[in-house]
mmCIF file of C-alpha atoms in Angstrom:
data_model
loop_
_atom_site.group_PDB
_atom_site.id
_atom_site.type_symbol
_atom_site.label_atom_id
_atom_site.label_comp_id
_atom_site.label_asym_id
_atom_site.label_seq_id
_atom_site.Cartn_x
_atom_site.Cartn_y
_atom_site.Cartn_z
ATOM 1 C CA MET A 1 -4.081 -25.458 -7.774
ATOM 2 C CA LYS A 2 -6.758 -23.143 -6.386
ATOM 3 C CA ALA A 3 -6.657 -19.467 -7.422
ATOM 4 C CA VAL A 4 -8.749 -16.306 -7.081
ATOM 5 C CA ARG A 5 -9.118 -14.947 -10.606
ATOM 6 C CA PHE A 6 -10.031 -11.641 -12.176
ATOM 7 C CA ILE A 7 -12.138 -12.385 -15.260
ATOM 8 C CA GLU A 8 -13.192 -8.966 -16.518
ATOM 9 C CA GLY A 9 -14.185 -5.585 -15.160
ATOM 10 C CA GLY A 10 -17.611 -5.481 -13.562
ATOM 11 C CA ARG A 11 -17.593 -9.146 -12.552
ATOM 12 C CA PRO A 12 -16.824 -10.578 -9.118
ATOM 13 C CA PRO A 13 -13.663 -12.669 -8.746
ATOM 14 C CA GLU A 14 -13.928 -16.384 -9.369
ATOM 15 C CA ILE A 15 -12.267 -19.183 -7.414
ATOM 16 C CA VAL A 16 -11.071 -21.795 -9.886
ATOM 17 C CA ASP A 17 -8.550 -24.604 -10.295
ATOM 18 C CA ILE A 18 -5.619 -23.870 -12.607
ATOM 19 C CA ALA A 19 -2.362 -25.664 -13.360
ATOM 20 C CA LYS A 20 0.566 -25.210 -11.001
ATOM 21 C CA PRO A 21 3.099 -22.999 -12.820
ATOM 22 C CA GLU A 22 6.695 -23.965 -13.533
ATOM 23 C CA PRO A 23 9.498 -21.388 -13.437
ATOM 24 C CA GLY A 24 11.206 -20.612 -16.731
ATOM 25 C CA PRO A 25 14.775 -19.358 -17.097
ATOM 26 C CA GLY A 26 15.408 -16.430 -14.768
ATOM 27 C CA GLU A 27 12.106 -16.909 -12.914
ATOM 28 C CA VAL A 28 11.285 -17.945 -9.356
ATOM 29 C CA LEU A 29 8.382 -20.113 -8.204
ATOM 30 C CA LEU A 30 6.970 -18.974 -4.881
ATOM 31 C CA ARG A 31 4.843 -21.029 -2.502
ATOM 32 C CA ILE A 32 2.462 -18.420 -1.173
ATOM 33 C CA GLY A 33 2.210 -17.884 2.579
ATOM 34 C CA GLY A 34 -0.130 -14.907 2.396
ATOM 35 C CA ALA A 35 -1.694 -12.455 -0.044
ATOM 36 C CA GLY A 36 -3.165 -9.169 1.185
ATOM 37 C CA VAL A 37 -6.646 -8.064 0.123
ATOM 38 C CA CYS A 38 -6.284 -4.429 -0.910
ATOM 39 C CA HIS A 39 -8.901 -1.784 -1.637
ATOM 40 C CA SER A 40 -7.128 -1.182 -4.961
ATOM 41 C CA ASP A 41 -8.371 -4.618 -6.028
ATOM 42 C CA LEU A 42 -11.910 -3.237 -5.985
ATOM 43 C CA HIS A 43 -10.914 -0.643 -8.604
ATOM 44 C CA VAL A 44 -9.555 -3.492 -10.727
ATOM 45 C CA LEU A 45 -12.675 -5.625 -10.262
ATOM 46 C CA ASP A 46 -14.934 -2.674 -11.062
ATOM 47 C CA GLY A 47 -13.133 -2.116 -14.368
ATOM 48 C CA GLU A 48 -11.730 1.290 -13.425
ATOM 49 C CA VAL A 49 -8.285 0.083 -14.528
ATOM 50 C CA PRO A 50 -8.341 -1.404 -18.057
ATOM 51 C CA PHE A 51 -6.749 -4.790 -17.354
ATOM 52 C CA LYS A 52 -7.434 -7.727 -19.641
ATOM 53 C CA GLY A 53 -8.290 -10.958 -17.843
ATOM 54 C CA PRO A 54 -8.141 -13.595 -16.814
ATOM 55 C CA PHE A 55 -5.337 -13.455 -14.245
ATOM 56 C CA THR A 56 -4.869 -14.297 -10.566
ATOM 57 C CA LEU A 57 -5.436 -11.433 -8.146
ATOM 58 C CA GLY A 58 -3.161 -10.458 -5.254
ATOM 59 C CA HIS A 59 -0.441 -7.778 -5.339
ATOM 60 C CA GLU A 60 0.633 -7.946 -1.668
ATOM 61 C CA ASN A 61 2.482 -11.237 -1.573
ATOM 62 C CA ALA A 62 4.913 -13.181 0.555
ATOM 63 C CA GLY A 63 5.922 -16.816 0.873
ATOM 64 C CA TRP A 64 8.757 -19.273 0.415
ATOM 65 C CA ILE A 65 10.869 -20.033 -2.631
ATOM 66 C CA GLU A 66 9.672 -23.346 -4.029
ATOM 67 C CA ALA A 67 11.892 -23.617 -7.105
ATOM 68 C CA LEU A 68 14.457 -21.580 -9.018
ATOM 69 C CA GLY A 69 14.476 -21.216 -12.778
ATOM 70 C CA GLN A 70 17.604 -21.802 -14.792
ATOM 71 C CA GLY A 71 20.263 -19.156 -14.152
ATOM 72 C CA VAL A 72 18.846 -17.810 -10.889
ATOM 73 C CA THR A 73 21.533 -17.442 -8.225
ATOM 74 C CA GLY A 74 21.768 -15.874 -4.773
ATOM 75 C CA TRP A 75 18.630 -17.575 -3.457
ATOM 76 C CA LYS A 76 17.757 -21.061 -2.296
ATOM 77 C CA GLU A 77 14.617 -23.134 -1.941
ATOM 78 C CA GLY A 78 12.830 -22.438 1.330
ATOM 79 C CA ASP A 79 13.923 -18.802 1.645
ATOM 80 C CA ALA A 80 11.110 -16.635 3.056
ATOM 81 C CA VAL A 81 10.555 -13.569 0.863
ATOM 82 C CA ALA A 82 8.230 -10.679 0.129
ATOM 83 C CA VAL A 83 7.459 -9.785 -3.478
ATOM 84 C CA TYR A 84 8.043 -6.187 -4.576
ATOM 85 C CA GLY A 85 4.762 -5.216 -6.216
ATOM 86 C CA PRO A 86 5.257 -2.690 -9.063
ATOM 87 C CA TRP A 87 7.116 -4.453 -11.856
ATOM 88 C CA GLY A 88 8.961 -2.036 -14.136
ATOM 89 C CA CYS A 89 11.103 -2.595 -17.189
ATOM 90 C CA GLY A 90 14.169 -3.094 -14.998
ATOM 91 C CA SER A 91 16.464 -1.055 -17.230
ATOM 92 C CA CYS A 92 15.396 2.621 -17.254
ATOM 93 C CA HIS A 93 16.906 5.236 -14.942
ATOM 94 C CA HIS A 94 14.201 4.924 -12.290
ATOM 95 C CA CYS A 95 14.257 1.129 -12.319
ATOM 96 C CA GLN A 96 18.033 1.124 -12.008
ATOM 97 C CA THR A 97 17.685 3.184 -8.821
ATOM 98 C CA SER A 98 15.121 0.644 -7.494
ATOM 99 C CA ALA A 99 12.176 3.023 -8.140
ATOM 100 C CA GLU A 100 10.279 0.655 -10.414
ATOM 101 C CA ASN A 101 7.101 2.302 -9.146
ATOM 102 C CA TYR A 102 8.041 5.221 -11.405
ATOM 103 C CA CYS A 103 9.271 3.189 -14.383
ATOM 104 C CA GLU A 104 9.706 5.423 -17.417
ATOM 105 C CA ASN A 105 8.433 2.707 -19.756
ATOM 106 C CA HIS A 106 5.305 1.811 -17.783
ATOM 107 C CA ALA A 107 2.973 2.806 -20.620
ATOM 108 C CA SER A 108 4.460 0.172 -22.920
ATOM 109 C CA LEU A 109 4.509 -2.674 -20.374
ATOM 110 C CA PRO A 110 1.808 -5.351 -20.677
ATOM 111 C CA THR A 111 1.378 -5.569 -16.905
ATOM 112 C CA PHE A 112 1.754 -3.458 -13.764
ATOM 113 C CA GLY A 113 2.784 -6.497 -11.704
ATOM 114 C CA GLY A 114 1.486 -9.626 -10.053
ATOM 115 C CA GLY A 115 -2.249 -9.286 -9.458
ATOM 116 C CA LEU A 116 -2.275 -6.238 -11.723
ATOM 117 C CA GLY A 117 -2.255 -7.797 -15.172
ATOM 118 C CA SER A 118 -0.021 -10.776 -14.375
ATOM 119 C CA ASP A 119 -0.839 -13.710 -12.118
ATOM 120 C CA GLY A 120 -0.584 -12.621 -8.489
ATOM 121 C CA GLY A 121 -0.448 -14.339 -5.129
ATOM 122 C CA MET A 122 -4.052 -15.338 -4.370
ATOM 123 C CA ALA A 123 -3.174 -18.912 -5.191
ATOM 124 C CA GLU A 124 -1.056 -21.720 -3.840
ATOM 125 C CA TYR A 125 1.900 -20.755 -6.047
ATOM 126 C CA MET A 126 3.063 -17.701 -7.989
ATOM 127 C CA ILE A 127 5.703 -17.020 -10.611
ATOM 128 C CA VAL A 128 7.996 -14.050 -9.918
ATOM 129 C CA PRO A 129 9.589 -13.045 -13.248
ATOM 130 C CA ASP A 130 12.908 -11.853 -11.822
ATOM 131 C CA PRO A 131 14.704 -12.410 -8.515
ATOM 132 C CA ARG A 132 15.397 -8.664 -8.235
ATOM 133 C CA LEU A 133 11.744 -8.400 -7.153
ATOM 134 C CA LEU A 134 12.313 -10.449 -3.989
ATOM 135 C CA VAL A 135 13.149 -9.102 -0.532
ATOM 136 C CA PRO A 136 14.219 -11.490 2.254
ATOM 137 C CA LEU A 137 11.908 -11.704 5.276
ATOM 138 C CA GLY A 138 14.284 -13.308 7.749
ATOM 139 C CA ASP A 139 12.190 -14.573 10.651
ATOM 140 C CA LEU A 140 8.961 -12.747 9.699
ATOM 141 C CA ASP A 141 5.852 -14.854 9.081
ATOM 142 C CA PRO A 142 4.892 -14.447 5.382
ATOM 143 C CA ALA A 143 1.173 -14.121 6.211
ATOM 144 C CA GLN A 144 1.949 -11.300 8.624
ATOM 145 C CA ALA A 145 4.454 -9.724 6.238
ATOM 146 C CA ALA A 146 2.441 -9.829 3.007
ATOM 147 C CA PRO A 147 0.609 -6.483 3.539
ATOM 148 C CA LEU A 148 3.904 -4.728 4.230
ATOM 149 C CA SER A 149 4.664 -4.775 0.498
ATOM 150 C CA ASP A 150 1.913 -2.213 -0.139
ATOM 151 C CA ALA A 151 -0.009 -1.209 2.995
ATOM 152 C CA ALA A 152 3.279 -0.290 4.705
ATOM 153 C CA LEU A 153 5.490 0.478 1.688
ATOM 154 C CA THR A 154 3.114 3.071 0.232
ATOM 155 C CA PRO A 155 2.869 5.231 3.393
ATOM 156 C CA TYR A 156 6.575 4.706 4.080
ATOM 157 C CA HIS A 157 7.406 6.120 0.650
ATOM 158 C CA ALA A 158 5.144 9.127 1.241
ATOM 159 C CA ILE A 159 6.580 9.765 4.698
ATOM 160 C CA ARG A 160 10.190 9.332 3.599
ATOM 161 C CA ALA A 161 9.651 11.870 0.818
ATOM 162 C CA ALA A 162 8.477 14.388 3.433
ATOM 163 C CA GLN A 163 11.138 13.525 6.008
ATOM 164 C CA ALA A 164 12.891 16.907 5.893
ATOM 165 C CA LYS A 165 9.675 18.636 6.966
ATOM 166 C CA LEU A 166 8.893 16.213 9.812
ATOM 167 C CA THR A 167 10.767 18.179 12.455
ATOM 168 C CA PRO A 168 9.973 17.989 16.206
ATOM 169 C CA ASP A 169 8.023 21.269 16.053
ATOM 170 C CA ALA A 170 5.928 20.241 13.015
ATOM 171 C CA THR A 171 2.417 18.777 12.865
ATOM 172 C CA VAL A 172 1.500 15.922 10.543
ATOM 173 C CA LEU A 173 -2.144 15.190 9.737
ATOM 174 C CA VAL A 174 -3.075 11.586 8.880
ATOM 175 C CA THR A 175 -6.564 11.281 7.399
ATOM 176 C CA GLY A 176 -8.138 7.828 7.017
ATOM 177 C CA ILE A 177 -7.133 5.289 9.657
ATOM 178 C CA GLY A 178 -7.684 2.156 7.620
ATOM 179 C CA GLY A 179 -4.983 -0.314 6.610
ATOM 180 C CA LEU A 180 -2.558 2.271 5.174
ATOM 181 C CA GLY A 181 -3.357 4.941 7.749
ATOM 182 C CA GLN A 182 -2.672 2.543 10.605
ATOM 183 C CA MET A 183 0.695 1.672 9.126
ATOM 184 C CA ALA A 184 1.446 5.381 8.575
ATOM 185 C CA LEU A 185 0.908 6.136 12.267
ATOM 186 C CA GLN A 186 3.352 3.402 13.262
ATOM 187 C CA ILE A 187 5.939 4.512 10.708
ATOM 188 C CA LEU A 188 5.668 8.117 11.860
ATOM 189 C CA LYS A 189 6.162 7.103 15.502
ATOM 190 C CA ALA A 190 9.202 5.049 14.505
ATOM 191 C CA THR A 191 10.876 7.616 12.247
ATOM 192 C CA CYS A 192 10.074 11.124 13.516
ATOM 193 C CA SER A 193 9.042 13.142 16.568
ATOM 194 C CA SER A 194 6.494 15.466 14.952
ATOM 195 C CA ARG A 195 3.078 15.906 16.537
ATOM 196 C CA ILE A 196 0.632 13.476 14.929
ATOM 197 C CA VAL A 197 -3.034 14.330 14.389
ATOM 198 C CA ALA A 198 -5.240 11.441 13.221
ATOM 199 C CA ALA A 199 -8.587 12.120 11.536
ATOM 200 C CA ASP A 200 -11.371 9.712 10.616
ATOM 201 C CA ILE A 201 -15.171 9.529 10.716
ATOM 202 C CA SER A 202 -15.144 6.270 12.698
ATOM 203 C CA ALA A 203 -14.920 6.348 16.479
ATOM 204 C CA ASP A 204 -13.453 2.838 16.459
ATOM 205 C CA LYS A 205 -10.691 3.861 14.061
ATOM 206 C CA LEU A 206 -9.915 6.944 16.115
ATOM 207 C CA GLU A 207 -9.546 4.717 19.166
ATOM 208 C CA THR A 208 -7.169 2.544 17.127
ATOM 209 C CA ALA A 209 -5.229 5.703 16.222
ATOM 210 C CA ARG A 210 -4.842 6.549 19.901
ATOM 211 C CA LYS A 211 -3.464 3.098 20.606
ATOM 212 C CA LEU A 212 -1.006 3.438 17.718
ATOM 213 C CA GLY A 213 0.400 6.655 19.133
ATOM 214 C CA ALA A 214 -1.529 9.574 17.628
ATOM 215 C CA ASP A 215 -1.124 12.643 19.839
ATOM 216 C CA VAL A 216 -4.522 14.064 18.875
ATOM 217 C CA VAL A 217 -7.565 12.442 17.233
ATOM 218 C CA VAL A 218 -10.306 14.353 15.416
ATOM 219 C CA ASN A 219 -13.615 13.246 13.919
ATOM 220 C CA SER A 220 -13.147 14.476 10.358
ATOM 221 C CA GLY A 221 -16.880 14.251 9.723
ATOM 222 C CA ALA A 222 -17.699 16.826 12.382
ATOM 223 C CA LYS A 223 -18.389 20.405 11.318
ATOM 224 C CA SER A 224 -15.843 21.565 13.884
ATOM 225 C CA ALA A 225 -12.983 19.397 12.525
ATOM 226 C CA GLU A 226 -11.235 22.163 10.577
ATOM 227 C CA GLU A 227 -11.544 24.669 13.405
ATOM 228 C CA GLU A 228 -10.378 22.128 15.969
ATOM 229 C CA ILE A 229 -7.206 21.349 14.033
ATOM 230 C CA ARG A 230 -6.603 25.004 13.137
ATOM 231 C CA ASP A 231 -6.764 25.968 16.805
ATOM 232 C CA LEU A 232 -4.132 23.327 17.454
ATOM 233 C CA VAL A 233 -1.633 24.302 14.742
ATOM 234 C CA GLY A 234 -2.121 28.075 14.739
ATOM 235 C CA GLY A 235 -0.714 30.235 11.950
ATOM 236 C CA ARG A 236 1.945 27.712 10.970
ATOM 237 C CA GLY A 237 -0.692 25.247 9.833
ATOM 238 C CA VAL A 238 -0.232 21.574 9.181
ATOM 239 C CA THR A 239 3.265 20.909 7.839
ATOM 240 C CA VAL A 240 2.602 17.504 6.274
ATOM 241 C CA ALA A 241 -0.876 16.207 5.393
ATOM 242 C CA LEU A 242 -1.230 12.540 4.434
ATOM 243 C CA ASP A 243 -4.656 11.774 2.940
ATOM 244 C CA PHE A 244 -5.292 8.026 2.759
ATOM 245 C CA VAL A 245 -8.900 8.505 1.634
ATOM 246 C CA GLY A 246 -8.768 10.904 -1.305
ATOM 247 C CA ALA A 247 -12.448 11.860 -1.112
ATOM 248 C CA GLN A 248 -13.541 15.420 -1.781
ATOM 249 C CA ALA A 249 -14.170 16.090 1.899
ATOM 250 C CA THR A 250 -10.746 14.857 3.026
ATOM 251 C CA ILE A 251 -8.883 16.690 0.257
ATOM 252 C CA ASP A 252 -10.742 19.898 1.108
ATOM 253 C CA LEU A 253 -9.943 19.476 4.801
ATOM 254 C CA ALA A 254 -6.234 18.857 4.256
ATOM 255 C CA SER A 255 -5.781 21.613 1.662
ATOM 256 C CA SER A 256 -7.485 24.131 3.979
ATOM 257 C CA LEU A 257 -5.130 23.309 6.860
ATOM 258 C CA ILE A 258 -1.655 23.147 5.319
ATOM 259 C CA GLY A 259 0.579 26.162 5.885
ATOM 260 C CA ARG A 260 3.445 27.722 3.989
ATOM 261 C CA ASP A 261 6.363 25.474 3.046
ATOM 262 C CA SER A 262 4.178 22.402 3.573
ATOM 263 C CA ARG A 263 3.405 19.170 1.758
ATOM 264 C CA LEU A 264 0.017 17.706 0.852
ATOM 265 C CA THR A 265 0.205 14.034 -0.093
ATOM 266 C CA ILE A 266 -2.890 12.395 -1.572
ATOM 267 C CA VAL A 267 -2.665 8.605 -1.431
ATOM 268 C CA GLY A 268 -6.328 7.548 -1.392
ATOM 269 C CA LEU A 269 -8.280 6.898 -4.579
ATOM 270 C CA ALA A 270 -11.802 7.917 -3.553
ATOM 271 C CA GLY A 271 -12.245 10.316 -6.484
ATOM 272 C CA GLY A 272 -11.806 13.760 -4.941
ATOM 273 C CA THR A 273 -10.377 16.732 -6.843
ATOM 274 C CA LEU A 274 -7.759 19.218 -5.681
ATOM 275 C CA SER A 275 -8.535 22.657 -7.101
ATOM 276 C CA TYR A 276 -5.742 25.115 -7.779
ATOM 277 C CA ASN A 277 -5.865 28.816 -8.502
ATOM 278 C CA ALA A 278 -3.096 31.365 -8.221
ATOM 279 C CA ASN A 279 -2.630 32.572 -4.637
ATOM 280 C CA THR A 280 -5.016 29.999 -3.149
ATOM 281 C CA MET A 281 -2.432 27.384 -2.157
ATOM 282 C CA PRO A 282 0.045 28.537 0.516
ATOM 283 C CA TYR A 283 3.393 29.721 -0.819
ATOM 284 C CA GLY A 284 6.042 27.030 -0.815
ATOM 285 C CA SER A 285 3.520 24.216 -0.506
ATOM 286 C CA GLN A 286 4.007 20.991 -2.437
ATOM 287 C CA VAL A 287 1.520 18.398 -3.662
ATOM 288 C CA MET A 288 2.531 14.759 -4.061
ATOM 289 C CA VAL A 289 0.577 11.880 -5.566
ATOM 290 C CA PRO A 290 2.730 8.873 -4.655
ATOM 291 C CA TYR A 291 2.541 5.422 -6.157
ATOM 292 C CA TRP A 292 3.740 2.512 -4.031
ATOM 293 C CA GLY A 293 7.469 2.772 -3.114
ATOM 294 C CA THR A 294 10.932 1.654 -4.167
ATOM 295 C CA ARG A 295 12.564 -1.743 -3.740
ATOM 296 C CA ALA A 296 15.135 -0.215 -1.392
ATOM 297 C CA GLU A 297 12.314 1.233 0.713
ATOM 298 C CA LEU A 298 10.678 -2.201 0.961
ATOM 299 C CA ILE A 299 13.939 -3.487 2.452
ATOM 300 C CA GLU A 300 13.699 -0.687 5.031
ATOM 301 C CA VAL A 301 10.032 -1.477 5.750
ATOM 302 C CA ILE A 302 10.906 -5.124 6.378
ATOM 303 C CA ALA A 303 13.670 -3.980 8.731
ATOM 304 C CA LEU A 304 11.164 -1.887 10.719
ATOM 305 C CA ALA A 305 8.863 -4.899 10.980
ATOM 306 C CA ARG A 306 11.649 -7.247 12.024
ATOM 307 C CA SER A 307 12.656 -4.815 14.780
ATOM 308 C CA GLY A 308 9.078 -4.805 16.086
ATOM 309 C CA GLN A 309 8.462 -1.110 15.374
ATOM 310 C CA ILE A 310 5.600 -1.718 12.916
ATOM 311 C CA LYS A 311 3.095 -4.540 12.590
ATOM 312 C CA ALA A 312 0.085 -4.921 10.320
ATOM 313 C CA ASP A 313 -3.252 -5.660 11.983
ATOM 314 C CA ILE A 314 -4.328 -8.686 9.966
ATOM 315 C CA GLU A 315 -7.139 -11.210 9.813
ATOM 316 C CA THR A 316 -6.512 -14.409 7.849
ATOM 317 C CA HIS A 317 -8.913 -16.260 5.550
ATOM 318 C CA ASP A 318 -8.867 -19.277 3.240
ATOM 319 C CA LEU A 319 -8.833 -18.705 -0.509
ATOM 320 C CA ASP A 320 -12.416 -20.028 -0.628
ATOM 321 C CA GLU A 321 -13.513 -17.002 1.396
ATOM 322 C CA ALA A 322 -12.133 -14.448 -1.082
ATOM 323 C CA VAL A 323 -15.465 -13.286 -2.519
ATOM 324 C CA LYS A 324 -16.942 -12.728 0.948
ATOM 325 C CA VAL A 325 -13.806 -10.886 2.057
ATOM 326 C CA TYR A 326 -14.025 -8.539 -0.936
ATOM 327 C CA ASP A 327 -17.690 -7.884 -0.097
ATOM 328 C CA ARG A 328 -16.730 -7.012 3.497
ATOM 329 C CA LEU A 329 -13.940 -4.763 2.233
ATOM 330 C CA ARG A 330 -16.374 -2.927 -0.038
ATOM 331 C CA GLU A 331 -18.732 -2.448 2.925
ATOM 332 C CA GLY A 332 -15.938 -1.012 5.083
ATOM 333 C CA LYS A 333 -16.023 -3.959 7.485
ATOM 334 C CA VAL A 334 -12.332 -4.914 7.356
ATOM 335 C CA PRO A 335 -10.693 -2.916 10.179
ATOM 336 C CA GLY A 336 -7.062 -3.588 9.239
ATOM 337 C CA ARG A 337 -5.860 -5.900 6.477
ATOM 338 C CA ALA A 338 -7.372 -9.187 5.374
ATOM 339 C CA VAL A 339 -4.852 -11.781 4.187
ATOM 340 C CA LEU A 340 -5.698 -14.861 2.148
ATOM 341 C CA VAL A 341 -3.677 -17.932 3.143
ATOM 342 C CA PRO A 342 -3.694 -20.993 0.851
#
C-alpha cells in the first residue's frame, strides 16, 4: 500500500509502498478515509521532536473499520470512526479518566501515537492498537471529520478548561486564525456568549473570522493593536486569551491585555517565551499550556460536528501530493486544513 513516511529529522517525507498491515490480538485495522496535515508535522520533519523513523505520518485520522483483531468486541467492520490521537499507557490515573493526553507514563512510552512515533494515517490502512482509541462518527464523512481529532479537539480542550470564566460579560481573545483558530471561533460561538475578539496579521483570515462569528477583528501586526483591544475591554482586560500562534509578538500581546482573574492559554508552538516576574502578571491570572484533549472531549467534539455547529474548512489531496502540501503548509498557503485521502 502507499504511505507517506517520516524517515529522519531534517529530511522531507517520502511516499513509498509498504505492506498492508494485519491486526493482531486486541488491535483494529482501519481503512483510512482522511488524514489531516498538521503544522505539528513540520516540527517532526524538522527533527525538533526526537522521533526515530521510519514510520507513517498522520495523527489526525478517520476512516472505516476494515478488520478486528482477536478479542475485539463492541465494533463491527464498516463502522465509521475517528482515531483519538495521543496514545497513553491506558492504565494510569489520567488515562483511566480518558485524559491520555496527560498520561503519567508518557516519558517511558516508545511512541506518542499514530504519526508520532507509530504508523499513522497517511496511508491506505492503519493499525489502531486498542479499540478504546476509537470514537464513532455516525453519519460524518471521515475526510471531513479527520481534522476534528486535533484541530478541533485541541481548542475545545482549552476552551472547556476556561469555561467558568467565559461569562456573557467577558471578552475572549483568539490570536491566530488558522486551522485551530477557526475551529476555536466556532466552538466559542457554540458553547458560550462571551464577546469574541479575533486577531491575526492576515486580512483574509480576519475576514474568515468575521464570517465565523467574531464580534471584533484586529490586525495583530498593527502598532495600534494593543491600544485598540485595551480601549474595548477597559480596566477589566481580556478574561481569556487563546494564542494559537505562540510567537513572541502574540504572547507579548496577550499577556499585556489579560486582566485580573484571567487565563492565558498558549497553544501555538512558534517559539515565543512568556516572562514572569513578581507583580508583573495580574493577580489571579492563570497560564495554561494545553496538549490535545481527552477521549471524552473528542466524543463531545464529534457531537458538535454532527449537530452542524462546527465544521472544518478542508481541502482534499491525494497521498501523492503530500510533499507539495507540506511545502504549502510551511509557506502559510493552506487557509484551513489540508486532508490527504487515499
